[in-house]
Amino acid sequence: MAKTEKAGNAVVETIKTVVYALLIAGVFRTLFFQPFWIPSGSMKQTLLIGDFLFVNKMAYGYSYASCPSIIMPRFGINLDAEKLCGALGGDNKRLLGGEPERGDVVVFRHPITGRDYIKRLIGLPGDKVQITDGVIQINGVAIPQTQDGEFEELMELQGPQGLRPRCANGAVGQGGICKKDRAIETMPNGKSYAVLNIGPQASDRTGVYSVPEGHYFFMGDNRDNSADSRLAQTAGGVGFVPYENLIGRADRIVFSSGGRSMLFFWTWRSDRFFKGIK
């Protein structure tokens, strides 16, 4: 009887330990840092498919979007931030709010789908943004770009989804070198970063976007392979993103794997471990 009671107590203690650990992890993820895997190539070369980072949620304060999303399609679980904390939203405000800076790499919640996106902040509230021949114009002033050679990568399946890169040097066979033109873009606040170009396309020439108050305009660094604010939310893009939808700022890559699984240790990119994000 004593052994049974002792075993029962051990099980209860184990369950309590697991529950406490999950609660602590949930609080930590909600208030401080949220893990994020890079699923696509829209932010190359700054971020590669398979980069793993923690999002700094303290940078811009807290809103309903700070609640973690629990989305596990395999198990039929789809609890995004709006379902969990939507009652706290709707006013486009934040608790302990901080203002993002132009050029920040930001994770935000898509205004319609609720999925987490990561892009670079280009336009602030009240800005007028236009892209002319691939060059960003902010309030009528061109953002300077300096040519910086080429970005090269292997033509191979990338990440769990097996995505193939697009190349500026035409059709490239498996194992070949895929190239993109690279330039260094410098924002008015002095923040510089690399952007990639594949070739002329419609998104290189746009009308004028007037960013509403309380909203932001985002673009991917891989300019010809990014669904971003240049496209309306109803057309597969993200449109203007409300302030309350910001989740946090991406500051540093923690881990990186170039294979179909993070368990394939031979595909780990050790040169990207703990690399700062510009």
mmCIF file of C-alpha atoms in Angstrom:
data_model
loop_
_atom_site.group_PDB
_atom_site.id
_atom_site.type_symbol
_atom_site.label_atom_id
_atom_site.label_comp_id
_atom_site.label_asym_id
_atom_site.label_seq_id
_atom_site.Cartn_x
_atom_site.Cartn_y
_atom_site.Cartn_z
ATOM 1 C CA MET A 1 0.000 0.000 0.000
ATOM 2 C CA ALA A 2 2.832 2.343 0.927
ATOM 3 C CA LYS A 3 4.657 1.605 -2.348
ATOM 4 C CA THR A 4 1.508 2.317 -4.373
ATOM 5 C CA GLU A 5 0.928 5.566 -2.529
ATOM 6 C CA LYS A 6 4.569 6.562 -3.019
ATOM 7 C CA ALA A 7 4.388 5.796 -6.730
ATOM 8 C CA GLY A 8 1.189 7.805 -7.004
ATOM 9 C CA ASN A 9 2.810 10.782 -5.306
ATOM 10 C CA ALA A 10 5.782 10.544 -7.688
ATOM 11 C CA VAL A 11 3.452 10.667 -10.699
ATOM 12 C CA VAL A 12 1.616 13.695 -9.269
ATOM 13 C CA GLU A 13 4.909 15.489 -8.618
ATOM 14 C CA THR A 14 6.096 14.740 -12.150
ATOM 15 C CA ILE A 15 2.873 16.138 -13.629
ATOM 16 C CA LYS A 16 3.150 19.255 -11.440
ATOM 17 C CA THR A 17 6.757 19.768 -12.552
ATOM 18 C CA VAL A 18 5.776 19.510 -16.223
ATOM 19 C CA VAL A 19 2.848 21.901 -15.756
ATOM 20 C CA TYR A 20 5.037 24.439 -13.941
ATOM 21 C CA ALA A 21 7.696 24.180 -16.636
ATOM 22 C CA LEU A 22 5.111 24.793 -19.357
ATOM 23 C CA LEU A 23 3.687 27.778 -17.478
ATOM 24 C CA ILE A 24 7.139 29.295 -17.022
ATOM 25 C CA ALA A 25 7.970 28.695 -20.689
ATOM 26 C CA GLY A 26 4.641 30.261 -21.699
ATOM 27 C CA VAL A 27 5.260 33.370 -19.597
ATOM 28 C CA PHE A 28 8.843 33.650 -20.913
ATOM 29 C CA ARG A 29 7.664 33.338 -24.514
ATOM 30 C CA THR A 30 4.818 35.793 -24.027
ATOM 31 C CA LEU A 31 6.837 38.511 -22.296
ATOM 32 C CA PHE A 32 10.423 38.256 -23.461
ATOM 33 C CA PHE A 33 11.500 36.175 -26.451
ATOM 34 C CA GLN A 34 9.655 34.134 -29.066
ATOM 35 C CA PRO A 35 11.400 31.476 -31.175
ATOM 36 C CA PHE A 36 11.081 31.841 -34.944
ATOM 37 C CA TRP A 37 12.237 29.621 -37.816
ATOM 38 C CA ILE A 38 12.836 31.199 -41.219
ATOM 39 C CA PRO A 39 10.608 29.212 -43.606
ATOM 40 C CA SER A 40 11.214 31.057 -46.897
ATOM 41 C CA GLY A 41 13.865 32.985 -48.820
ATOM 42 C CA SER A 42 12.152 36.388 -48.761
ATOM 43 C CA MET A 43 14.815 37.887 -46.459
ATOM 44 C CA LYS A 44 17.972 36.551 -48.144
ATOM 45 C CA GLN A 45 20.836 37.267 -47.686
ATOM 46 C CA THR A 46 20.121 38.708 -44.246
ATOM 47 C CA LEU A 47 18.183 35.596 -43.226
ATOM 48 C CA LEU A 48 18.405 32.178 -44.877
ATOM 49 C CA ILE A 49 15.906 29.350 -44.900
ATOM 50 C CA GLY A 50 16.592 27.308 -41.781
ATOM 51 C CA ASP A 51 17.882 30.164 -39.613
ATOM 52 C CA PHE A 52 16.524 29.991 -36.062
ATOM 53 C CA LEU A 53 16.241 33.124 -33.971
ATOM 54 C CA PHE A 54 14.577 34.575 -30.911
ATOM 55 C CA VAL A 55 12.366 37.621 -31.376
ATOM 56 C CA ASN A 56 12.853 40.408 -28.825
ATOM 57 C CA LYS A 57 9.278 41.094 -27.671
ATOM 58 C CA MET A 58 10.360 43.813 -25.234
ATOM 59 C CA ALA A 59 11.530 46.091 -28.065
ATOM 60 C CA TYR A 60 8.089 47.487 -28.956
ATOM 61 C CA GLY A 61 6.047 46.667 -25.853
ATOM 62 C CA TYR A 62 3.035 44.374 -25.718
ATOM 63 C CA SER A 63 -0.315 43.928 -27.440
ATOM 64 C CA TYR A 64 -2.684 41.056 -28.136
ATOM 65 C CA ALA A 65 -0.187 39.852 -30.785
ATOM 66 C CA SER A 66 2.351 39.221 -28.017
ATOM 67 C CA CYS A 67 0.356 36.157 -27.006
ATOM 68 C CA PRO A 68 1.963 33.044 -28.512
ATOM 69 C CA SER A 69 0.184 31.268 -31.348
ATOM 70 C CA ILE A 70 -0.210 27.515 -31.001
ATOM 71 C CA ILE A 71 -0.631 26.188 -34.533
ATOM 72 C CA MET A 72 -0.115 22.457 -35.108
ATOM 73 C CA PRO A 73 -2.004 21.432 -38.282
ATOM 74 C CA ARG A 74 -0.947 17.806 -37.901
ATOM 75 C CA PHE A 75 -2.934 17.615 -34.664
ATOM 76 C CA GLY A 76 -5.754 19.920 -35.743
ATOM 77 C CA ILE A 77 -4.656 22.671 -33.339
ATOM 78 C CA ASN A 78 -5.048 26.247 -34.572
ATOM 79 C CA LEU A 79 -4.983 28.688 -31.664
ATOM 80 C CA ASP A 80 -3.506 31.930 -32.889
ATOM 81 C CA ALA A 81 -2.952 35.102 -30.904
ATOM 82 C CA GLU A 82 -6.345 36.547 -31.835
ATOM 83 C CA LYS A 83 -8.227 33.508 -30.517
ATOM 84 C CA LEU A 84 -6.219 33.521 -27.294
ATOM 85 C CA CYS A 85 -5.957 37.266 -26.616
ATOM 86 C CA GLY A 86 -8.103 38.971 -29.259
ATOM 87 C CA ALA A 87 -10.242 40.628 -26.587
ATOM 88 C CA LEU A 88 -7.200 42.730 -25.677
ATOM 89 C CA GLY A 89 -6.809 44.099 -29.223
ATOM 90 C CA GLY A 90 -8.735 46.346 -31.556
ATOM 91 C CA ASP A 91 -7.497 49.711 -30.323
ATOM 92 C CA ASN A 92 -4.107 49.614 -32.155
ATOM 93 C CA LYS A 93 -2.272 50.440 -28.927
ATOM 94 C CA ARG A 94 0.459 48.730 -26.926
ATOM 95 C CA LEU A 95 1.433 48.420 -23.278
ATOM 96 C CA LEU A 96 4.906 49.879 -22.610
ATOM 97 C CA GLY A 97 4.972 50.624 -26.334
ATOM 98 C CA GLY A 98 8.185 51.458 -28.115
ATOM 99 C CA GLU A 99 8.489 52.895 -31.620
ATOM 100 C CA PRO A 100 10.169 50.709 -34.261
ATOM 101 C CA GLU A 101 12.904 52.266 -36.355
ATOM 102 C CA ARG A 102 13.160 52.327 -40.115
ATOM 103 C CA GLY A 103 15.323 49.391 -41.201
ATOM 104 C CA ASP A 104 14.425 47.119 -38.255
ATOM 105 C CA VAL A 105 13.821 43.451 -39.063
ATOM 106 C CA VAL A 106 10.416 42.834 -37.519
ATOM 107 C CA VAL A 107 8.202 39.822 -36.860
ATOM 108 C CA PHE A 108 4.523 40.712 -37.078
ATOM 109 C CA ARG A 109 1.153 39.043 -37.245
ATOM 110 C CA HIS A 110 -0.490 39.095 -40.682
ATOM 111 C CA PRO A 111 -3.623 41.266 -40.411
ATOM 112 C CA ILE A 112 -5.837 38.662 -42.118
ATOM 113 C CA THR A 113 -4.314 35.173 -41.862
ATOM 114 C CA GLY A 114 -2.824 35.600 -38.391
ATOM 115 C CA ARG A 115 0.418 33.929 -39.502
ATOM 116 C CA ASP A 116 3.734 35.291 -38.319
ATOM 117 C CA TYR A 117 5.778 37.126 -40.978
ATOM 118 C CA ILE A 118 9.280 38.577 -40.865
ATOM 119 C CA LYS A 119 10.225 41.559 -43.046
ATOM 120 C CA ARG A 120 12.200 44.794 -42.958
ATOM 121 C CA LEU A 121 10.478 48.001 -41.885
ATOM 122 C CA ILE A 122 10.590 50.529 -44.726
ATOM 123 C CA GLY A 123 7.754 53.018 -44.259
ATOM 124 C CA LEU A 124 6.631 54.744 -41.048
ATOM 125 C CA PRO A 125 3.186 56.214 -40.322
ATOM 126 C CA GLY A 126 2.525 59.181 -42.609
ATOM 127 C CA ASP A 127 5.219 58.241 -45.141
ATOM 128 C CA LYS A 128 4.645 58.137 -48.877
ATOM 129 C CA VAL A 129 6.487 55.143 -50.344
ATOM 130 C CA GLN A 130 7.032 54.328 -54.016
ATOM 131 C CA ILE A 131 9.323 51.884 -55.833
ATOM 132 C CA THR A 132 10.810 53.177 -59.082
ATOM 133 C CA ASP A 133 13.004 50.835 -61.147
ATOM 134 C CA GLY A 134 13.726 48.826 -58.013
ATOM 135 C CA VAL A 135 14.738 51.871 -55.939
ATOM 136 C CA ILE A 136 12.650 52.884 -52.921
ATOM 137 C CA GLN A 137 11.432 56.477 -52.767
ATOM 138 C CA ILE A 138 10.387 57.714 -49.310
ATOM 139 C CA ASN A 139 8.586 61.056 -49.319
ATOM 140 C CA GLY A 140 10.032 61.757 -52.756
ATOM 141 C CA VAL A 141 13.656 61.006 -51.795
ATOM 142 C CA ALA A 142 15.440 57.982 -53.293
ATOM 143 C CA ILE A 143 17.007 55.544 -50.825
ATOM 144 C CA PRO A 144 20.579 55.072 -52.078
ATOM 145 C CA GLN A 145 21.807 51.684 -53.257
ATOM 146 C CA THR A 146 25.445 50.798 -53.867
ATOM 147 C CA GLN A 147 26.149 47.772 -56.068
ATOM 148 C CA ASP A 148 27.936 45.050 -54.132
ATOM 149 C CA GLY A 149 28.629 42.173 -56.503
ATOM 150 C CA GLU A 150 26.552 39.002 -56.421
ATOM 151 C CA PHE A 151 24.971 36.670 -53.904
ATOM 152 C CA GLU A 152 25.607 33.005 -54.707
ATOM 153 C CA GLU A 153 23.959 29.823 -53.472
ATOM 154 C CA LEU A 154 23.598 26.241 -54.669
ATOM 155 C CA MET A 155 20.567 25.252 -56.697
ATOM 156 C CA GLU A 156 19.148 22.645 -54.323
ATOM 157 C CA LEU A 157 16.050 21.922 -52.288
ATOM 158 C CA GLN A 158 16.026 24.217 -49.243
ATOM 159 C CA GLY A 159 14.331 23.709 -45.893
ATOM 160 C CA PRO A 160 11.546 21.297 -44.874
ATOM 161 C CA GLN A 161 9.370 22.526 -47.769
ATOM 162 C CA GLY A 162 12.047 21.745 -50.360
ATOM 163 C CA LEU A 163 11.977 25.236 -51.912
ATOM 164 C CA ARG A 164 14.159 26.032 -54.919
ATOM 165 C CA PRO A 165 15.805 29.455 -55.206
ATOM 166 C CA ARG A 166 15.148 31.818 -58.095
ATOM 167 C CA CYS A 167 18.224 32.934 -60.022
ATOM 168 C CA ALA A 168 19.262 35.992 -62.014
ATOM 169 C CA ASN A 169 21.540 33.851 -64.214
ATOM 170 C CA GLY A 170 18.689 31.917 -65.817
ATOM 171 C CA ALA A 171 17.786 28.248 -65.502
ATOM 172 C CA VAL A 172 20.334 26.542 -63.274
ATOM 173 C CA GLY A 173 20.507 22.784 -62.911
ATOM 174 C CA GLN A 174 20.618 20.880 -59.626
ATOM 175 C CA GLY A 175 23.917 21.572 -57.850
ATOM 176 C CA GLY A 176 24.693 24.597 -60.032
ATOM 177 C CA ILE A 177 25.478 28.104 -58.803
ATOM 178 C CA CYS A 178 22.430 30.335 -58.501
ATOM 179 C CA LYS A 179 23.293 34.050 -58.595
ATOM 180 C CA LYS A 180 21.448 37.233 -57.681
ATOM 181 C CA ASP A 181 22.593 40.831 -57.997
ATOM 182 C CA ARG A 182 23.354 42.404 -54.617
ATOM 183 C CA ALA A 183 23.306 46.015 -53.465
ATOM 184 C CA ILE A 184 23.765 47.768 -50.135
ATOM 185 C CA GLU A 185 20.779 49.936 -49.266
ATOM 186 C CA THR A 186 21.136 52.725 -46.700
ATOM 187 C CA MET A 187 18.196 54.237 -44.839
ATOM 188 C CA PRO A 188 18.064 57.935 -43.836
ATOM 189 C CA ASN A 189 18.896 56.921 -40.245
ATOM 190 C CA GLY A 190 22.143 55.313 -41.462
ATOM 191 C CA LYS A 191 21.054 51.683 -41.179
ATOM 192 C CA SER A 192 22.559 49.645 -44.066
ATOM 193 C CA TYR A 193 21.850 46.107 -45.260
ATOM 194 C CA ALA A 194 22.092 43.963 -48.387
ATOM 195 C CA VAL A 195 19.195 43.583 -50.822
ATOM 196 C CA LEU A 196 18.986 41.107 -53.702
ATOM 197 C CA ASN A 197 17.594 41.507 -57.211
ATOM 198 C CA ILE A 198 16.715 38.810 -59.741
ATOM 199 C CA GLY A 199 15.532 40.928 -62.654
ATOM 200 C CA PRO A 200 12.927 43.472 -63.785
ATOM 201 C CA GLN A 201 9.370 42.700 -62.701
ATOM 202 C CA ALA A 202 6.126 44.504 -61.944
ATOM 203 C CA SER A 203 6.876 44.999 -58.225
ATOM 204 C CA ASP A 204 9.940 47.106 -59.167
ATOM 205 C CA ARG A 205 7.591 49.872 -60.358
ATOM 206 C CA THR A 206 4.670 50.823 -58.155
ATOM 207 C CA GLY A 207 2.316 53.649 -57.449
ATOM 208 C CA VAL A 208 2.566 55.746 -54.292
ATOM 209 C CA TYR A 209 1.662 54.049 -51.007
ATOM 210 C CA SER A 210 0.440 56.467 -48.338
ATOM 211 C CA VAL A 211 1.104 54.767 -45.013
ATOM 212 C CA PRO A 212 -1.823 55.431 -42.620
ATOM 213 C CA GLU A 213 -1.261 56.647 -39.087
ATOM 214 C CA GLY A 214 -0.630 53.759 -36.719
ATOM 215 C CA HIS A 215 0.528 51.476 -39.571
ATOM 216 C CA TYR A 216 3.807 50.388 -41.175
ATOM 217 C CA PHE A 217 5.106 49.395 -44.611
ATOM 218 C CA PHE A 218 7.343 46.293 -44.895
ATOM 219 C CA MET A 219 9.471 44.728 -47.627
ATOM 220 C CA GLY A 220 11.657 41.636 -47.887
ATOM 221 C CA ASP A 221 15.383 42.016 -48.607
ATOM 222 C CA ASN A 222 15.089 39.457 -51.423
ATOM 223 C CA ARG A 223 13.092 42.020 -53.333
ATOM 224 C CA ASP A 224 11.885 39.904 -56.257
ATOM 225 C CA ASN A 225 10.851 36.967 -54.072
ATOM 226 C CA SER A 226 8.832 38.550 -51.282
ATOM 227 C CA ALA A 227 5.106 38.896 -50.631
ATOM 228 C CA ASP A 228 5.066 42.107 -48.609
ATOM 229 C CA SER A 229 3.408 45.521 -48.292
ATOM 230 C CA ARG A 230 3.671 46.117 -52.032
ATOM 231 C CA LEU A 231 0.756 43.701 -52.382
ATOM 232 C CA ALA A 232 -2.614 44.177 -50.714
ATOM 233 C CA GLN A 233 -3.652 41.687 -48.062
ATOM 234 C CA THR A 234 -6.383 40.392 -50.361
ATOM 235 C CA ALA A 235 -3.835 39.755 -53.142
ATOM 236 C CA GLY A 236 -1.479 37.565 -51.118
ATOM 237 C CA GLY A 237 0.592 40.376 -49.616
ATOM 238 C CA VAL A 238 0.579 41.969 -46.179
ATOM 239 C CA GLY A 239 -0.482 45.528 -47.041
ATOM 240 C CA PHE A 240 -0.160 48.068 -44.241
ATOM 241 C CA VAL A 241 0.486 46.454 -40.853
ATOM 242 C CA PRO A 242 -1.148 47.939 -37.710
ATOM 243 C CA TYR A 243 1.060 48.895 -34.761
ATOM 244 C CA GLU A 244 -0.687 46.371 -32.508
ATOM 245 C CA ASN A 245 0.238 43.527 -34.883
ATOM 246 C CA LEU A 246 3.974 43.917 -34.279
ATOM 247 C CA ILE A 247 5.410 41.031 -32.263
ATOM 248 C CA GLY A 248 9.037 42.035 -31.858
ATOM 249 C CA ARG A 249 12.417 42.798 -33.356
ATOM 250 C CA ALA A 250 14.789 40.142 -34.703
ATOM 251 C CA ASP A 251 18.261 40.899 -33.347
ATOM 252 C CA ARG A 252 20.351 37.730 -33.569
ATOM 253 C CA ILE A 253 20.415 34.312 -35.255
ATOM 254 C CA VAL A 254 20.918 31.571 -32.661
ATOM 255 C CA PHE A 255 21.171 28.470 -34.847
ATOM 256 C CA SER A 256 21.069 27.656 -38.554
ATOM 257 C CA SER A 257 20.541 24.494 -40.570
ATOM 258 C CA GLY A 258 20.543 24.323 -44.367
ATOM 259 C CA GLY A 259 18.981 20.841 -44.622
ATOM 260 C CA ARG A 260 15.479 19.400 -44.699
ATOM 261 C CA SER A 261 15.724 18.716 -40.944
ATOM 262 C CA MET A 262 17.626 20.341 -38.089
ATOM 263 C CA LEU A 263 18.737 16.822 -37.130
ATOM 264 C CA PHE A 264 20.939 16.633 -40.245
ATOM 265 C CA PHE A 265 24.002 17.921 -38.388
ATOM 266 C CA TRP A 266 26.115 17.908 -41.551
ATOM 267 C CA THR A 267 23.941 20.744 -42.889
ATOM 268 C CA TRP A 268 24.427 22.997 -39.867
ATOM 269 C CA ARG A 269 25.841 26.443 -40.692
ATOM 270 C CA SER A 270 28.149 27.059 -37.744
ATOM 271 C CA ASP A 271 29.293 30.389 -39.214
ATOM 272 C CA ARG A 272 25.762 31.732 -38.629
ATOM 273 C CA PHE A 273 25.434 30.661 -34.973
ATOM 274 C CA PHE A 274 24.832 33.760 -32.782
ATOM 275 C CA LYS A 275 25.216 36.079 -35.762
ATOM 276 C CA GLY A 276 23.805 39.585 -35.342
ATOM 277 C CA ILE A 277 21.054 40.719 -37.717
ATOM 278 C CA LYS A 278 21.667 44.002 -39.515
#
